Amino acid sequence: MRAILVANPKGGSGKTTLATNLAGYLAKENQRVVMWDLDQQKSSLNWLALRSSELPAITRLGLERSETSQRVMEKNDWLVLDSPAGIQGKNLSHALKLAHKIIVPVQPSVFDMVATRDFIDRLMEEKTINKHKAFIGIVGMRVDPRTRAASTLEQFLSQYNLPILTYLRDTMVYVNSAFNGKSIFDLPFYQAERDLMQWQPLTAWVRE
Ligand SMILES: Nc1ncnc2c1ncn2[C@@H]1O[C@H](COP(=O)(O)OP(=O)(O)O)[C@@H](O)[C@H]1O
Ligand SMILES: [Mg+2]
């Protein structure tokens, strides 16, 4: 089983949007996916509760209390971890230990970039991460790559030598699909074509 952590200490940076859509993508690819929502707001689990049983299945962690982590690992191909704003300390260390890859969504605002800088610095201090720098990927969230905002974000990130996996545009496609527990991968192709294209480098990186 491989674990993907979506994290950024900033609220509203797009963690849950990324985590739910990533889970939706993997499920659509016939992968066995379990979600673990570390956020007390439980947005990912609320999304999952809205999801029709006719869509590709995604399970949630902790439904059966008796389930051991060994059993969870045997039963699933992927663990997608959604995390809360302000994650730090022991909770962060624990999540980082589990994760094979970490996706950090960043919006190109000065507030988000400053919060993210401190977070990336913290990640770089982490021993397990230090050895595998390649396993952190940045996603420019709600950005058009042709804009000045995108180049400001690129300039800011260039100091870290971390890959910007993709830019996801600001669109109601994410908002509307979430209303009924869908990811963009569950929509008719014509509704999500542009967004599916933007996801391609991200899904390739996750699965490589
Ligand atoms: N690419 C996007 N386009 C439009 N709205 C988005 C996008 N990404 C996130 N949002 C919206 O922004 C809000 C915050 O996103 P969310 O994924 O919940 O962030 P977080 O989990 O980091 O707090 C949500 O209402 C979500 O629907
Ligand atoms: Mg969230």
CSV table of C-alpha atoms and ligand atoms in Angstrom, one decimal:
chain,number,residue,atom,x,y,z
A,1,MET,CA,0.0,0.0,0.0
A,2,ARG,CA,1.2,3.5,-0.8
A,3,ALA,CA,0.3,6.5,1.2
A,4,ILE,CA,-0.2,10.0,-0.2
A,5,LEU,CA,-0.4,12.9,2.2
A,6,VAL,CA,-2.0,16.2,1.2
A,7,ALA,CA,-0.8,18.9,3.5
A,8,ASN,CA,-0.4,22.7,3.9
A,9,PRO,CA,-0.9,24.5,7.2
A,10,LYS,CA,-3.0,27.2,5.5
A,11,GLY,CA,-6.8,26.7,5.6
A,12,GLY,CA,-8.5,26.9,2.3
A,13,SER,CA,-5.4,26.1,0.2
A,14,GLY,CA,-7.1,23.2,-1.5
A,15,LYS,CA,-6.1,20.1,0.5
A,16,THR,CA,-9.5,18.5,0.6
A,17,THR,CA,-10.2,19.3,-3.0
A,18,LEU,CA,-6.9,17.6,-3.9
A,19,ALA,CA,-7.3,14.6,-1.6
A,20,THR,CA,-10.9,13.8,-2.7
A,21,ASN,CA,-10.1,14.1,-6.4
A,22,LEU,CA,-6.9,12.1,-6.0
A,23,ALA,CA,-9.0,9.3,-4.3
A,24,GLY,CA,-11.6,9.6,-7.0
A,25,TYR,CA,-8.9,9.2,-9.7
A,26,LEU,CA,-7.4,6.1,-8.1
A,27,ALA,CA,-10.8,4.5,-7.6
A,28,LYS,CA,-11.6,5.1,-11.2
A,29,GLU,CA,-8.4,3.3,-12.1
A,30,ASN,CA,-9.7,0.3,-10.3
A,31,GLN,CA,-7.3,0.8,-7.4
A,32,ARG,CA,-8.4,0.0,-3.9
A,33,VAL,CA,-8.4,3.3,-2.0
A,34,VAL,CA,-8.9,4.2,1.6
A,35,MET,CA,-9.1,7.7,2.9
A,36,TRP,CA,-8.0,8.9,6.2
A,37,ASP,CA,-9.2,12.3,7.2
A,38,LEU,CA,-7.0,13.8,9.9
A,39,ASP,CA,-9.1,17.0,10.0
A,40,GLN,CA,-11.7,17.4,12.7
A,41,GLN,CA,-13.9,19.2,10.2
A,42,LYS,CA,-14.1,15.9,8.4
A,43,SER,CA,-14.7,17.5,5.0
A,44,SER,CA,-13.3,14.5,3.1
A,45,LEU,CA,-15.4,12.1,5.1
A,46,ASN,CA,-18.5,14.3,4.5
A,47,TRP,CA,-17.7,14.2,0.8
A,48,LEU,CA,-17.4,10.4,1.0
A,49,ALA,CA,-20.7,10.1,2.8
A,50,LEU,CA,-22.3,11.9,-0.2
A,51,ARG,CA,-20.8,9.5,-2.7
A,52,SER,CA,-23.1,7.2,-4.5
A,53,SER,CA,-22.5,3.5,-4.2
A,54,GLU,CA,-22.6,3.3,-8.0
A,55,LEU,CA,-19.4,5.3,-8.3
A,56,PRO,CA,-16.0,3.6,-8.0
A,57,ALA,CA,-15.7,2.7,-4.3
A,58,ILE,CA,-13.5,4.6,-1.8
A,59,THR,CA,-13.5,3.4,1.7
A,60,ARG,CA,-12.8,5.3,4.9
A,61,LEU,CA,-10.4,4.4,7.6
A,62,GLY,CA,-11.6,3.5,11.0
A,63,LEU,CA,-15.1,2.2,10.1
A,64,GLU,CA,-14.3,-1.1,11.7
A,65,ARG,CA,-12.6,-0.4,15.0
A,66,SER,CA,-11.2,-3.9,15.2
A,67,GLU,CA,-9.3,-3.4,11.9
A,68,THR,CA,-5.5,-3.5,12.4
A,69,SER,CA,-3.2,-1.4,10.3
A,70,GLN,CA,-1.8,-4.6,8.9
A,71,ARG,CA,-5.3,-5.5,7.6
A,72,VAL,CA,-5.8,-2.1,6.1
A,73,MET,CA,-2.5,-2.3,4.3
A,74,GLU,CA,-3.5,-5.7,2.9
A,75,LYS,CA,-6.9,-4.6,1.8
A,76,ASN,CA,-5.8,-1.4,0.0
A,77,ASP,CA,-3.5,-0.2,-2.7
A,78,TRP,CA,-3.6,3.4,-1.6
A,79,LEU,CA,-4.1,5.5,1.5
A,80,VAL,CA,-5.0,9.1,0.8
A,81,LEU,CA,-4.5,11.3,3.9
A,82,ASP,CA,-6.3,14.6,4.1
A,83,SER,CA,-4.9,16.9,6.8
A,84,PRO,CA,-6.1,19.9,8.8
A,85,ALA,CA,-5.0,23.5,8.6
A,86,GLY,CA,-2.2,24.2,11.1
A,87,ILE,CA,-1.0,20.6,11.3
A,88,GLN,CA,2.3,20.5,13.2
A,89,GLY,CA,4.2,18.8,15.9
A,90,LYS,CA,3.5,15.1,16.6
A,91,ASN,CA,0.5,14.9,14.3
A,92,LEU,CA,2.6,16.2,11.4
A,93,SER,CA,5.5,13.9,12.2
A,94,HIS,CA,3.2,10.9,12.4
A,95,ALA,CA,1.6,11.7,9.0
A,96,LEU,CA,5.0,12.3,7.5
A,97,LYS,CA,6.2,8.9,8.6
A,98,LEU,CA,3.3,7.2,6.9
A,99,ALA,CA,3.5,9.1,3.7
A,100,HIS,CA,5.4,7.9,0.6
A,101,LYS,CA,4.6,11.2,-1.2
A,102,ILE,CA,3.4,14.6,0.0
A,103,ILE,CA,1.4,16.9,-2.2
A,104,VAL,CA,1.4,20.6,-1.1
A,105,PRO,CA,-1.2,22.8,-2.7
A,106,VAL,CA,-0.3,26.4,-2.8
A,107,GLN,CA,-2.4,29.4,-3.9
A,108,PRO,CA,-0.4,32.3,-5.3
A,109,SER,CA,-1.3,34.8,-2.6
A,110,VAL,CA,1.3,36.4,-0.3
A,111,PHE,CA,-0.5,35.0,2.7
A,112,ASP,CA,-0.4,31.5,1.4
A,113,MET,CA,3.2,31.6,0.2
A,114,VAL,CA,4.5,32.9,3.6
A,115,ALA,CA,2.6,30.2,5.5
A,116,THR,CA,3.8,27.6,3.0
A,117,ARG,CA,7.4,28.8,3.4
A,118,ASP,CA,7.4,28.0,7.1
A,119,PHE,CA,5.8,24.6,6.4
A,120,ILE,CA,8.3,23.6,3.7
A,121,ASP,CA,11.2,24.7,6.0
A,122,ARG,CA,9.7,22.4,8.6
A,123,LEU,CA,9.4,19.5,6.0
A,124,MET,CA,13.0,20.0,5.1
A,125,GLU,CA,14.1,19.6,8.7
A,126,GLU,CA,12.4,16.2,8.8
A,127,LYS,CA,15.0,13.5,8.5
A,128,THR,CA,12.8,11.1,6.5
A,129,ILE,CA,12.0,13.8,4.1
A,130,ASN,CA,15.5,15.1,3.8
A,131,LYS,CA,16.6,11.8,2.3
A,132,HIS,CA,13.8,11.8,-0.3
A,133,LYS,CA,13.5,15.4,-1.4
A,134,ALA,CA,11.9,14.2,-4.6
A,135,PHE,CA,8.9,13.0,-2.8
A,136,ILE,CA,7.4,16.4,-2.1
A,137,GLY,CA,5.4,17.9,-5.0
A,138,ILE,CA,3.8,21.3,-5.2
A,139,VAL,CA,0.5,22.0,-6.9
A,140,GLY,CA,-0.3,25.6,-7.9
A,141,MET,CA,-4.0,25.8,-6.8
A,142,ARG,CA,-6.5,28.1,-8.5
A,143,VAL,CA,-3.8,29.5,-10.8
A,144,ASP,CA,-3.7,30.1,-14.5
A,145,PRO,CA,-0.1,29.2,-15.5
A,146,ARG,CA,0.1,32.2,-17.9
A,147,THR,CA,-0.4,34.8,-15.2
A,148,ARG,CA,1.9,36.9,-13.2
A,149,ALA,CA,0.6,35.2,-10.1
A,150,ALA,CA,2.0,31.9,-11.5
A,151,SER,CA,5.4,33.4,-12.2
A,152,THR,CA,5.5,34.9,-8.7
A,153,LEU,CA,4.7,31.5,-7.3
A,154,GLU,CA,7.4,29.9,-9.4
A,155,GLN,CA,9.9,32.4,-8.3
A,156,PHE,CA,9.0,31.8,-4.7
A,157,LEU,CA,9.3,28.0,-5.1
A,158,SER,CA,12.5,28.1,-7.0
A,159,GLN,CA,14.5,28.4,-3.8
A,160,TYR,CA,13.4,24.9,-2.8
A,161,ASN,CA,14.2,22.9,-5.8
A,162,LEU,CA,10.8,21.1,-5.5
A,163,PRO,CA,8.8,20.2,-8.5
A,164,ILE,CA,5.6,22.1,-9.4
A,165,LEU,CA,3.6,19.2,-10.6
A,166,THR,CA,0.8,21.1,-12.2
A,167,TYR,CA,-1.5,24.1,-12.0
A,168,LEU,CA,-5.2,23.6,-11.4
A,169,ARG,CA,-7.5,26.3,-12.5
A,170,ASP,CA,-10.1,28.1,-10.4
A,171,THR,CA,-13.3,26.5,-11.5
A,172,MET,CA,-16.8,25.6,-10.2
A,173,VAL,CA,-16.2,22.1,-11.7
A,174,TYR,CA,-14.5,21.1,-8.4
A,175,VAL,CA,-17.2,22.8,-6.3
A,176,ASN,CA,-20.1,21.3,-8.1
A,177,SER,CA,-18.8,17.8,-8.3
A,178,ALA,CA,-18.1,17.8,-4.6
A,179,PHE,CA,-21.8,18.4,-3.8
A,180,ASN,CA,-22.6,14.8,-4.7
A,181,GLY,CA,-19.4,13.1,-3.6
A,182,LYS,CA,-17.9,13.1,-7.0
A,183,SER,CA,-14.4,13.8,-8.2
A,184,ILE,CA,-13.8,15.3,-11.7
A,185,PHE,CA,-12.9,11.8,-12.7
A,186,ASP,CA,-16.5,10.8,-12.2
A,187,LEU,CA,-17.9,13.5,-14.5
A,188,PRO,CA,-18.7,13.1,-18.2
A,189,PHE,CA,-15.6,13.8,-20.2
A,190,TYR,CA,-16.9,17.0,-21.8
A,191,GLN,CA,-17.6,18.6,-18.4
A,192,ALA,CA,-14.1,18.1,-17.1
A,193,GLU,CA,-11.9,17.8,-20.1
A,194,ARG,CA,-9.6,20.8,-19.3
A,195,ASP,CA,-9.3,19.8,-15.7
A,196,LEU,CA,-8.5,16.2,-16.5
A,197,MET,CA,-5.7,17.5,-18.7
A,198,GLN,CA,-4.3,19.6,-15.8
A,199,TRP,CA,-4.4,16.6,-13.6
A,200,GLN,CA,-2.3,14.4,-15.9
A,201,PRO,CA,1.2,15.3,-14.6
A,202,LEU,CA,0.0,15.0,-11.1
A,203,THR,CA,-1.5,11.6,-11.4
A,204,ALA,CA,1.6,10.4,-13.3
A,205,TRP,CA,3.9,11.7,-10.5
A,206,VAL,CA,1.7,10.0,-7.9
A,207,ARG,CA,1.9,6.6,-9.7
A,208,GLU,CA,5.5,6.7,-10.9
B,1,LIG,N1,-9.3,24.8,-8.1
B,1,LIG,C1,-10.3,25.3,-7.4
B,1,LIG,N2,-11.3,25.9,-8.1
B,1,LIG,C2,-12.4,26.4,-7.4
B,1,LIG,N3,-12.6,26.3,-6.1
B,1,LIG,C3,-11.7,25.6,-5.4
B,1,LIG,C4,-10.5,25.1,-6.0
B,1,LIG,N4,-9.8,24.5,-5.1
B,1,LIG,C5,-10.5,24.6,-3.9
B,1,LIG,N5,-11.6,25.3,-4.1
B,1,LIG,C6,-12.6,25.7,-3.1
B,1,LIG,O1,-11.9,26.5,-2.1
B,1,LIG,C7,-12.4,26.1,-0.8
B,1,LIG,C8,-11.2,25.6,0.0
B,1,LIG,O2,-10.7,24.4,-0.5
B,1,LIG,P1,-10.4,23.1,0.3
B,1,LIG,O3,-10.1,22.0,-0.6
B,1,LIG,O4,-11.6,22.8,1.2
B,1,LIG,O5,-9.2,23.6,1.1
B,1,LIG,P2,-8.5,23.0,2.5
B,1,LIG,O6,-8.9,21.6,2.6
B,1,LIG,O7,-7.1,23.2,2.3
B,1,LIG,O8,-9.1,23.9,3.6
B,1,LIG,C9,-13.5,25.1,-1.0
B,1,LIG,O9,-14.7,25.7,-1.0
B,1,LIG,C10,-13.2,24.5,-2.4
B,1,LIG,O10,-14.4,24.1,-3.1
B,2,MG,MG,-9.8,20.5,4.2
